[in-house]
Amino acid sequence: MIAAVVLAGLASTAAAETCREDVVMLRSDAGSARFSVEVADDKAERAQGLINRESMAMSAGMLFVYPEPQAVGFWMKNTLIPLDMIFMDETGTVKKVHHEAQPLDESPIFGGQDILAVLEINGGLARKIGISEGWTMRHAAIDQSKAAWPCSESQ
């Protein structure tokens, strides 16, 4: 049911929708999803992340963008809600999904090497939708000459 809410209307709007800073779209042969996002693209915003938030809308998330691909790691210190972390390379291709990171846990969560962006969404949602390695993201933060799903391409 949750996946249906996130996926509602995507098929009819994806082809017409251009890349927007506040929207992340994900797709694979298995399905697609759309999230309204806040973008954290500088050091201070990435450090703040979703700290101290008590809730997040089901179709919302935060997209962390780095200036260049690199090894990235997260922790849940001062984060109050469970999160799924979706790690993507410079093409926007999902390389790893960490499911249901636990609130307040200080254990490191590593996403791997050559990660350009990380999408955080509500814990458990990636599994419900079926988001896994190989899915691709459409967003303006991806260099369009390298994007697996460019902004100019229709669904």
Tab-separated table of N, CA and C in Angstrom:
chain	number	residue	atom	x	y	z
A	1	MET	N	0.810	-1.191	0.000
A	1	MET	CA	0.000	0.000	0.000
A	1	MET	C	0.857	1.260	0.000
A	2	ILE	N	1.926	1.271	0.805
A	2	ILE	CA	2.810	2.432	0.847
A	2	ILE	C	3.444	2.653	-0.507
A	3	ALA	N	3.915	1.584	-1.150
A	3	ALA	CA	4.527	1.714	-2.468
A	3	ALA	C	3.545	2.308	-3.456
A	4	ALA	N	2.292	1.940	-3.356
A	4	ALA	CA	1.282	2.473	-4.268
A	4	ALA	C	1.143	3.976	-4.094
A	5	VAL	N	1.245	4.460	-2.869
A	5	VAL	CA	1.152	5.896	-2.612
A	5	VAL	C	2.322	6.620	-3.272
A	6	VAL	N	3.532	6.098	-3.105
A	6	VAL	CA	4.715	6.728	-3.674
A	6	VAL	C	4.676	6.665	-5.197
A	7	LEU	N	4.188	5.554	-5.734
A	7	LEU	CA	4.191	5.355	-7.173
A	7	LEU	C	2.998	5.990	-7.871
A	8	ALA	N	1.989	6.392	-7.132
A	8	ALA	CA	0.764	6.934	-7.732
A	8	ALA	C	1.076	8.098	-8.651
A	9	GLY	N	0.589	7.997	-9.841
A	9	GLY	CA	0.711	9.072	-10.804
A	9	GLY	C	2.052	9.184	-11.502
A	10	LEU	N	3.038	8.395	-11.141
A	10	LEU	CA	4.353	8.535	-11.740
A	10	LEU	C	4.328	8.229	-13.225
A	11	ALA	N	3.668	7.178	-13.630
A	11	ALA	CA	3.672	6.775	-15.034
A	11	ALA	C	3.135	7.877	-15.929
A	12	SER	N	2.138	8.594	-15.483
A	12	SER	CA	1.547	9.623	-16.328
A	12	SER	C	2.337	10.924	-16.328
A	13	THR	N	3.166	11.161	-15.314
A	13	THR	CA	3.863	12.436	-15.242
A	13	THR	C	5.348	12.355	-15.537
A	14	ALA	N	5.961	11.190	-15.441
A	14	ALA	CA	7.411	11.097	-15.570
A	14	ALA	C	7.901	11.554	-16.933
A	15	ALA	N	7.204	11.193	-17.980
A	15	ALA	CA	7.656	11.554	-19.310
A	15	ALA	C	7.633	13.067	-19.500
A	16	ALA	N	6.668	13.741	-18.908
A	16	ALA	CA	6.528	15.182	-19.095
A	16	ALA	C	7.367	15.980	-18.101
A	17	GLU	N	7.767	15.378	-17.010
A	17	GLU	CA	8.460	16.100	-15.953
A	17	GLU	C	9.949	16.203	-16.241
A	18	THR	N	10.475	17.404	-16.161
A	18	THR	CA	11.905	17.600	-16.317
A	18	THR	C	12.544	17.487	-14.943
A	19	CYS	N	13.854	17.424	-14.919
A	19	CYS	CA	14.550	17.339	-13.640
A	19	CYS	C	14.300	18.604	-12.823
A	20	ARG	N	14.023	18.383	-11.558
A	20	ARG	CA	13.835	19.475	-10.614
A	20	ARG	C	14.722	19.222	-9.412
A	21	GLU	N	15.191	20.282	-8.823
A	21	GLU	CA	16.062	20.185	-7.653
A	21	GLU	C	15.372	19.486	-6.485
A	22	ASP	N	14.063	19.654	-6.369
A	22	ASP	CA	13.333	19.122	-5.224
A	22	ASP	C	12.654	17.775	-5.481
A	23	VAL	N	13.012	17.107	-6.578
A	23	VAL	CA	12.408	15.814	-6.910
A	23	VAL	C	13.487	14.816	-7.330
A	24	VAL	N	13.414	13.617	-6.759
A	24	VAL	CA	14.239	12.487	-7.188
A	24	VAL	C	13.304	11.446	-7.765
A	25	MET	N	13.666	10.941	-8.930
A	25	MET	CA	12.919	9.840	-9.532
A	25	MET	C	13.872	8.656	-9.651
A	26	LEU	N	13.364	7.477	-9.326
A	26	LEU	CA	14.132	6.240	-9.423
A	26	LEU	C	13.369	5.265	-10.306
A	27	ARG	N	14.115	4.433	-11.050
A	27	ARG	CA	13.432	3.442	-11.875
A	27	ARG	C	14.314	2.223	-12.100
A	28	SER	N	13.631	1.147	-12.476
A	28	SER	CA	14.261	-0.088	-12.933
A	28	SER	C	13.217	-0.805	-13.769
A	29	ASP	N	13.554	-1.980	-14.264
A	29	ASP	CA	12.573	-2.777	-14.993
A	29	ASP	C	11.435	-3.209	-14.069
A	30	ALA	N	11.707	-3.216	-12.753
A	30	ALA	CA	10.717	-3.678	-11.774
A	30	ALA	C	9.736	-2.600	-11.339
A	31	GLY	N	10.048	-1.334	-11.592
A	31	GLY	CA	9.143	-0.283	-11.154
A	31	GLY	C	9.803	1.074	-11.132
A	32	SER	N	9.129	2.024	-10.498
A	32	SER	CA	9.651	3.376	-10.398
A	32	SER	C	9.083	4.048	-9.151
A	33	ALA	N	9.726	5.126	-8.744
A	33	ALA	CA	9.291	5.858	-7.557
A	33	ALA	C	9.696	7.318	-7.700
A	34	ARG	N	8.973	8.183	-7.016
A	34	ARG	CA	9.235	9.622	-7.032
A	34	ARG	C	9.222	10.116	-5.590
A	35	PHE	N	10.219	10.916	-5.242
A	35	PHE	CA	10.319	11.465	-3.895
A	35	PHE	C	10.522	12.975	-3.962
A	36	SER	N	9.846	13.704	-3.103
A	36	SER	CA	10.133	15.120	-2.895
A	36	SER	C	11.314	15.164	-1.947
A	37	VAL	N	12.355	15.914	-2.311
A	37	VAL	CA	13.571	15.886	-1.508
A	37	VAL	C	14.074	17.272	-1.141
A	38	GLU	N	14.802	17.281	-0.038
A	38	GLU	CA	15.657	18.404	0.318
A	38	GLU	C	17.044	17.973	-0.134
A	39	VAL	N	17.814	18.908	-0.667
A	39	VAL	CA	19.152	18.594	-1.136
A	39	VAL	C	20.179	19.138	-0.144
A	40	ALA	N	21.111	18.265	0.237
A	40	ALA	CA	22.228	18.643	1.099
A	40	ALA	C	23.482	18.536	0.239
A	41	ASP	N	23.950	19.678	-0.279
A	41	ASP	CA	25.060	19.630	-1.225
A	41	ASP	C	26.279	20.443	-0.798
A	42	ASP	N	26.304	20.838	0.456
A	42	ASP	CA	27.537	21.422	0.983
A	42	ASP	C	27.842	20.755	2.324
A	43	LYS	N	29.031	20.979	2.818
A	43	LYS	CA	29.499	20.267	4.014
A	43	LYS	C	28.569	20.477	5.216
A	44	ALA	N	28.132	21.696	5.448
A	44	ALA	CA	27.264	21.985	6.600
A	44	ALA	C	25.907	21.290	6.461
A	45	GLU	N	25.321	21.342	5.280
A	45	GLU	CA	24.020	20.690	5.062
A	45	GLU	C	24.138	19.178	5.198
A	46	ARG	N	25.225	18.606	4.665
A	46	ARG	CA	25.415	17.151	4.786
A	46	ARG	C	25.617	16.752	6.242
A	47	ALA	N	26.326	17.576	7.017
A	47	ALA	CA	26.545	17.274	8.440
A	47	ALA	C	25.231	17.338	9.217
A	48	GLN	N	24.355	18.264	8.896
A	48	GLN	CA	23.072	18.400	9.583
A	48	GLN	C	22.116	17.275	9.202
A	49	GLY	N	22.021	16.980	7.907
A	49	GLY	CA	21.154	15.910	7.439
A	49	GLY	C	19.767	15.960	8.045
A	50	LEU	N	19.294	14.817	8.501
A	50	LEU	CA	17.957	14.706	9.090
A	50	LEU	C	17.994	14.649	10.622
A	51	ILE	N	19.058	15.165	11.194
A	51	ILE	CA	19.229	15.169	12.644
A	51	ILE	C	18.049	15.861	13.335
A	52	ASN	N	17.586	15.245	14.424
A	52	ASN	CA	16.544	15.765	15.313
A	52	ASN	C	15.159	15.878	14.695
A	53	ARG	N	14.943	15.304	13.534
A	53	ARG	CA	13.597	15.314	12.941
A	53	ARG	C	12.809	14.157	13.534
A	54	GLU	N	11.583	14.420	13.896
A	54	GLU	CA	10.749	13.398	14.525
A	54	GLU	C	9.920	12.614	13.527
A	55	SER	N	9.797	13.122	12.311
A	55	SER	CA	9.036	12.412	11.280
A	55	SER	C	9.412	12.951	9.907
A	56	MET	N	8.995	12.199	8.884
A	56	MET	CA	9.209	12.618	7.506
A	56	MET	C	8.071	12.033	6.683
A	57	ALA	N	7.519	12.814	5.786
A	57	ALA	CA	6.432	12.331	4.931
A	57	ALA	C	6.882	11.087	4.164
A	58	MET	N	5.939	10.178	3.897
A	58	MET	CA	6.270	8.916	3.243
A	58	MET	C	6.907	9.123	1.869
A	59	SER	N	6.520	10.154	1.151
A	59	SER	CA	7.054	10.371	-0.196
A	59	SER	C	8.200	11.386	-0.212
A	60	ALA	N	8.801	11.620	0.961
A	60	ALA	CA	9.877	12.607	1.083
A	60	ALA	C	11.217	11.933	1.334
A	61	GLY	N	12.265	12.712	1.216
A	61	GLY	CA	13.602	12.218	1.492
A	61	GLY	C	14.596	13.352	1.508
A	62	MET	N	15.855	12.990	1.724
A	62	MET	CA	16.954	13.955	1.641
A	62	MET	C	18.005	13.361	0.725
A	63	LEU	N	18.454	14.176	-0.239
A	63	LEU	CA	19.485	13.764	-1.175
A	63	LEU	C	20.791	14.449	-0.803
A	64	PHE	N	21.783	13.658	-0.439
A	64	PHE	CA	23.117	14.145	-0.127
A	64	PHE	C	23.934	14.058	-1.406
A	65	VAL	N	24.529	15.171	-1.814
A	65	VAL	CA	25.313	15.214	-3.043
A	65	VAL	C	26.727	15.679	-2.707
A	66	TYR	N	27.717	14.966	-3.229
A	66	TYR	CA	29.119	15.282	-2.985
A	66	TYR	C	29.721	15.940	-4.228
A	67	PRO	N	30.776	16.749	-4.047
A	67	PRO	CA	31.362	17.450	-5.193
A	67	PRO	C	32.002	16.513	-6.217
A	68	GLU	N	32.411	15.338	-5.761
A	68	GLU	CA	32.990	14.329	-6.651
A	68	GLU	C	32.783	12.951	-6.021
A	69	PRO	N	32.818	11.888	-6.830
A	69	PRO	CA	32.645	10.541	-6.270
A	69	PRO	C	33.715	10.254	-5.217
A	70	GLN	N	33.294	9.602	-4.129
A	70	GLN	CA	34.214	9.311	-3.030
A	70	GLN	C	33.651	8.209	-2.136
A	71	ALA	N	34.469	7.748	-1.209
A	71	ALA	CA	34.005	6.807	-0.188
A	71	ALA	C	33.175	7.607	0.811
A	72	VAL	N	31.977	7.117	1.133
A	72	VAL	CA	31.131	7.828	2.081
A	72	VAL	C	30.639	6.881	3.174
A	73	GLY	N	30.420	7.458	4.328
A	73	GLY	CA	29.876	6.715	5.453
A	73	GLY	C	28.951	7.608	6.256
A	74	PHE	N	27.968	6.996	6.882
A	74	PHE	CA	26.983	7.717	7.676
A	74	PHE	C	26.885	7.070	9.045
A	75	TRP	N	26.237	7.767	9.970
A	75	TRP	CA	25.822	7.198	11.235
A	75	TRP	C	24.505	7.846	11.592
A	76	MET	N	23.858	7.340	12.605
A	76	MET	CA	22.519	7.801	12.966
A	76	MET	C	22.502	8.614	14.264
A	77	LYS	N	23.671	9.066	14.705
A	77	LYS	CA	23.735	9.873	15.923
A	77	LYS	C	22.782	11.063	15.803
A	78	ASN	N	21.942	11.233	16.785
A	78	ASN	CA	20.959	12.324	16.846
A	78	ASN	C	19.894	12.264	15.753
A	79	THR	N	19.792	11.153	15.063
A	79	THR	CA	18.736	10.961	14.068
A	79	THR	C	17.647	10.136	14.733
A	80	LEU	N	16.426	10.641	14.712
A	80	LEU	CA	15.345	10.076	15.520
A	80	LEU	C	14.418	9.117	14.775
A	81	ILE	N	14.555	9.017	13.456
A	81	ILE	CA	13.663	8.145	12.685
A	81	ILE	C	14.490	7.104	11.929
A	82	PRO	N	13.971	5.876	11.764
A	82	PRO	CA	14.693	4.871	10.984
A	82	PRO	C	14.743	5.291	9.515
A	83	LEU	N	15.874	5.031	8.871
A	83	LEU	CA	16.065	5.458	7.491
A	83	LEU	C	16.623	4.339	6.623
A	84	ASP	N	16.251	4.355	5.347
A	84	ASP	CA	16.931	3.574	4.316
A	84	ASP	C	17.892	4.531	3.632
A	85	MET	N	19.098	4.055	3.340
A	85	MET	CA	20.109	4.871	2.666
A	85	MET	C	20.421	4.222	1.327
A	86	ILE	N	20.252	4.988	0.262
A	86	ILE	CA	20.449	4.480	-1.100
A	86	ILE	C	21.676	5.195	-1.671
A	87	PHE	N	22.751	4.451	-1.870
A	87	PHE	CA	24.034	4.986	-2.306
A	87	PHE	C	24.166	4.851	-3.825
A	88	MET	N	24.509	5.970	-4.506
A	88	MET	CA	24.580	5.981	-5.967
A	88	MET	C	25.901	6.538	-6.475
A	89	ASP	N	26.311	6.047	-7.634
A	89	ASP	CA	27.547	6.512	-8.250
A	89	ASP	C	27.302	7.748	-9.115
A	90	GLU	N	28.313	8.175	-9.859
A	90	GLU	CA	28.204	9.413	-10.642
A	90	GLU	C	27.231	9.320	-11.812
A	91	THR	N	26.790	8.109	-12.163
A	91	THR	CA	25.791	7.958	-13.226
A	91	THR	C	24.376	7.967	-12.650
A	92	GLY	N	24.272	7.956	-11.320
A	92	GLY	CA	22.970	7.867	-10.667
A	92	GLY	C	22.505	6.436	-10.485
A	93	THR	N	23.399	5.481	-10.679
A	93	THR	CA	23.056	4.064	-10.524
A	93	THR	C	23.230	3.639	-9.070
A	94	VAL	N	22.225	2.961	-8.544
A	94	VAL	CA	22.266	2.496	-7.158
A	94	VAL	C	23.327	1.408	-7.023
A	95	LYS	N	24.258	1.626	-6.092
A	95	LYS	CA	25.344	0.673	-5.823
A	95	LYS	C	25.104	-0.121	-4.548
A	96	LYS	N	24.355	0.471	-3.614
A	96	LYS	CA	24.095	-0.215	-2.343
A	96	LYS	C	22.857	0.392	-1.702
A	97	VAL	N	22.095	-0.449	-1.028
A	97	VAL	CA	20.972	0.026	-0.220
A	97	VAL	C	21.182	-0.499	1.197
A	98	HIS	N	21.204	0.407	2.152
A	98	HIS	CA	21.261	0.017	3.562
A	98	HIS	C	19.850	0.180	4.109
A	99	HIS	N	19.263	-0.917	4.530
A	99	HIS	CA	17.877	-0.915	4.990
A	99	HIS	C	17.771	-0.635	6.486
A	100	GLU	N	16.846	0.222	6.838
A	100	GLU	CA	16.406	0.467	8.204
A	100	GLU	C	17.524	0.760	9.200
A	101	ALA	N	18.304	1.785	8.891
A	101	ALA	CA	19.291	2.262	9.866
A	101	ALA	C	18.536	2.703	11.110
A	102	GLN	N	19.037	2.301	12.260
A	102	GLN	CA	18.329	2.511	13.519
A	102	GLN	C	18.619	3.878	14.145
A	103	PRO	N	17.573	4.526	14.638
A	103	PRO	CA	17.745	5.831	15.272
A	103	PRO	C	18.795	5.791	16.387
A	104	LEU	N	19.589	6.860	16.449
A	104	LEU	CA	20.573	7.112	17.502
A	104	LEU	C	21.767	6.151	17.492
A	105	ASP	N	21.842	5.242	16.553
A	105	ASP	CA	22.945	4.283	16.464
A	105	ASP	C	24.190	4.985	15.924
A	106	GLU	N	25.302	4.833	16.620
A	106	GLU	CA	26.545	5.473	16.195
A	106	GLU	C	27.445	4.544	15.386
A	107	SER	N	26.950	3.359	15.038
A	107	SER	CA	27.737	2.441	14.206
A	107	SER	C	27.871	3.019	12.803
A	108	PRO	N	29.064	2.931	12.211
A	108	PRO	CA	29.235	3.472	10.863
A	108	PRO	C	28.497	2.635	9.810
A	109	ILE	N	27.953	3.325	8.828
A	109	ILE	CA	27.275	2.697	7.698
A	109	ILE	C	28.023	3.154	6.456
A	110	PHE	N	28.754	2.237	5.850
A	110	PHE	CA	29.566	2.584	4.690
A	110	PHE	C	28.817	2.275	3.403
A	111	GLY	N	28.918	3.200	2.462
A	111	GLY	CA	28.222	3.048	1.182
A	111	GLY	C	29.090	2.522	0.075
A	112	GLY	N	30.400	2.473	0.295
A	112	GLY	CA	31.309	2.005	-0.733
A	112	GLY	C	32.139	3.135	-1.308
A	113	GLN	N	32.900	2.803	-2.320
A	113	GLN	CA	33.774	3.749	-3.011
A	113	GLN	C	33.010	4.414	-4.150
A	114	ASP	N	33.499	5.532	-4.613
A	114	ASP	CA	32.974	6.204	-5.804
A	114	ASP	C	31.479	6.525	-5.711
A	115	ILE	N	31.045	6.981	-4.548
A	115	ILE	CA	29.647	7.365	-4.345
A	115	ILE	C	29.527	8.881	-4.529
A	116	LEU	N	28.567	9.299	-5.341
A	116	LEU	CA	28.336	10.722	-5.586
A	116	LEU	C	27.116	11.240	-4.827
A	117	ALA	N	26.124	10.378	-4.626
A	117	ALA	CA	24.885	10.830	-4.002
A	117	ALA	C	24.304	9.732	-3.117
A	118	VAL	N	23.614	10.158	-2.068
A	118	VAL	CA	22.934	9.241	-1.157
A	118	VAL	C	21.535	9.783	-0.918
A	119	LEU	N	20.544	8.932	-1.135
A	119	LEU	CA	19.157	9.299	-0.874
A	119	LEU	C	18.718	8.617	0.409
A	120	GLU	N	18.266	9.415	1.380
A	120	GLU	CA	17.700	8.865	2.608
A	120	GLU	C	16.186	8.978	2.531
A	121	ILE	N	15.523	7.842	2.779
A	121	ILE	CA	14.060	7.801	2.804
A	121	ILE	C	13.639	7.054	4.066
A	122	ASN	N	12.364	7.046	4.356
A	122	ASN	CA	11.865	6.367	5.548
A	122	ASN	C	12.279	4.901	5.567
A	123	GLY	N	12.675	4.443	6.745
A	123	GLY	CA	13.119	3.067	6.921
A	123	GLY	C	12.060	2.059	6.512
A	124	GLY	N	12.466	1.074	5.724
A	124	GLY	CA	11.578	0.012	5.264
A	124	GLY	C	10.956	0.281	3.906
A	125	LEU	N	10.989	1.517	3.460
A	125	LEU	CA	10.332	1.881	2.206
A	125	LEU	C	11.051	1.318	0.981
A	126	ALA	N	12.375	1.302	0.991
A	126	ALA	CA	13.123	0.764	-0.162
A	126	ALA	C	12.742	-0.691	-0.414
A	127	ARG	N	12.622	-1.461	0.664
A	127	ARG	CA	12.228	-2.869	0.532
A	127	ARG	C	10.805	-2.997	-0.010
A	128	LYS	N	9.899	-2.184	0.510
A	128	LYS	CA	8.497	-2.239	0.070
A	128	LYS	C	8.355	-1.900	-1.400
A	129	ILE	N	9.135	-0.937	-1.862
A	129	ILE	CA	9.084	-0.547	-3.270
A	129	ILE	C	9.885	-1.530	-4.132
A	130	GLY	N	10.952	-2.083	-3.558
A	130	GLY	CA	11.816	-2.993	-4.305
A	130	GLY	C	13.084	-2.341	-4.817
A	131	ILE	N	13.422	-1.166	-4.275
A	131	ILE	CA	14.636	-0.465	-4.710
A	131	ILE	C	15.854	-1.292	-4.328
A	132	SER	N	16.719	-1.531	-5.318
A	132	SER	CA	17.905	-2.352	-5.080
A	132	SER	C	19.030	-1.910	-6.022
A	133	GLU	N	20.167	-2.565	-5.908
A	133	GLU	CA	21.300	-2.266	-6.785
A	133	GLU	C	20.848	-2.335	-8.236
A	134	GLY	N	21.334	-1.373	-9.029
A	134	GLY	CA	21.011	-1.347	-10.445
A	134	GLY	C	19.908	-0.365	-10.813
A	135	TRP	N	19.087	0.042	-9.846
A	135	TRP	CA	18.085	1.067	-10.142
A	135	TRP	C	18.834	2.342	-10.538
A	136	THR	N	18.171	3.233	-11.271
A	136	THR	CA	18.807	4.482	-11.669
A	136	THR	C	17.990	5.675	-11.179
A	137	MET	N	18.716	6.754	-10.905
A	137	MET	CA	18.110	7.972	-10.402
A	137	MET	C	18.161	9.054	-11.470
A	138	ARG	N	17.086	9.836	-11.525
A	138	ARG	CA	17.054	11.038	-12.353
A	138	ARG	C	17.016	12.232	-11.413
A	139	HIS	N	18.030	13.110	-11.565
A	139	HIS	CA	18.088	14.336	-10.770
A	139	HIS	C	19.104	15.276	-11.409
A	140	ALA	N	18.885	16.562	-11.250
A	140	ALA	CA	19.755	17.579	-11.835
A	140	ALA	C	21.177	17.551	-11.269
A	141	ALA	N	21.386	16.954	-10.098
A	141	ALA	CA	22.721	16.912	-9.495
A	141	ALA	C	23.669	15.971	-10.234
A	142	ILE	N	23.129	15.091	-11.042
A	142	ILE	CA	23.948	14.152	-11.808
A	142	ILE	C	24.431	14.847	-13.080
A	143	ASP	N	25.722	14.741	-13.366
A	143	ASP	CA	26.267	15.273	-14.620
A	143	ASP	C	25.526	14.587	-15.761
A	144	GLN	N	24.779	15.347	-16.527
A	144	GLN	CA	23.898	14.773	-17.544
A	144	GLN	C	24.659	14.042	-18.649
A	145	SER	N	25.928	14.354	-18.851
A	145	SER	CA	26.717	13.632	-19.856
A	145	SER	C	27.103	12.238	-19.372
A	146	LYS	N	26.956	11.981	-18.057
A	146	LYS	CA	27.287	10.686	-17.473
A	146	LYS	C	26.055	9.935	-16.964
A	147	ALA	N	24.903	10.591	-16.933
A	147	ALA	CA	23.708	10.041	-16.304
A	147	ALA	C	23.190	8.786	-16.995
A	148	ALA	N	22.895	7.762	-16.185
A	148	ALA	CA	22.270	6.550	-16.697
A	148	ALA	C	20.831	6.826	-17.123
A	149	TRP	N	20.190	7.806	-16.483
A	149	TRP	CA	18.835	8.235	-16.834
A	149	TRP	C	18.848	9.760	-16.925
A	150	PRO	N	19.227	10.282	-18.089
A	150	PRO	CA	19.347	11.735	-18.245
A	150	PRO	C	18.023	12.470	-18.121
A	151	CYS	N	18.104	13.713	-17.730
A	151	CYS	CA	16.917	14.545	-17.598
A	151	CYS	C	16.193	14.721	-18.934
A	152	SER	N	16.920	14.690	-20.008
A	152	SER	CA	16.328	14.910	-21.331
A	152	SER	C	15.594	13.696	-21.860
A	153	GLU	N	15.797	12.524	-21.252
A	153	GLU	CA	15.164	11.284	-21.719
A	153	GLU	C	13.778	11.144	-21.124
A	154	SER	N	12.807	10.790	-21.976
A	154	SER	CA	11.465	10.509	-21.448
A	154	SER	C	11.517	9.158	-20.751
A	155	GLN	N	10.476	8.871	-20.002
A	155	GLN	CA	10.469	7.627	-19.236
A	155	GLN	C	10.639	6.470	-20.169
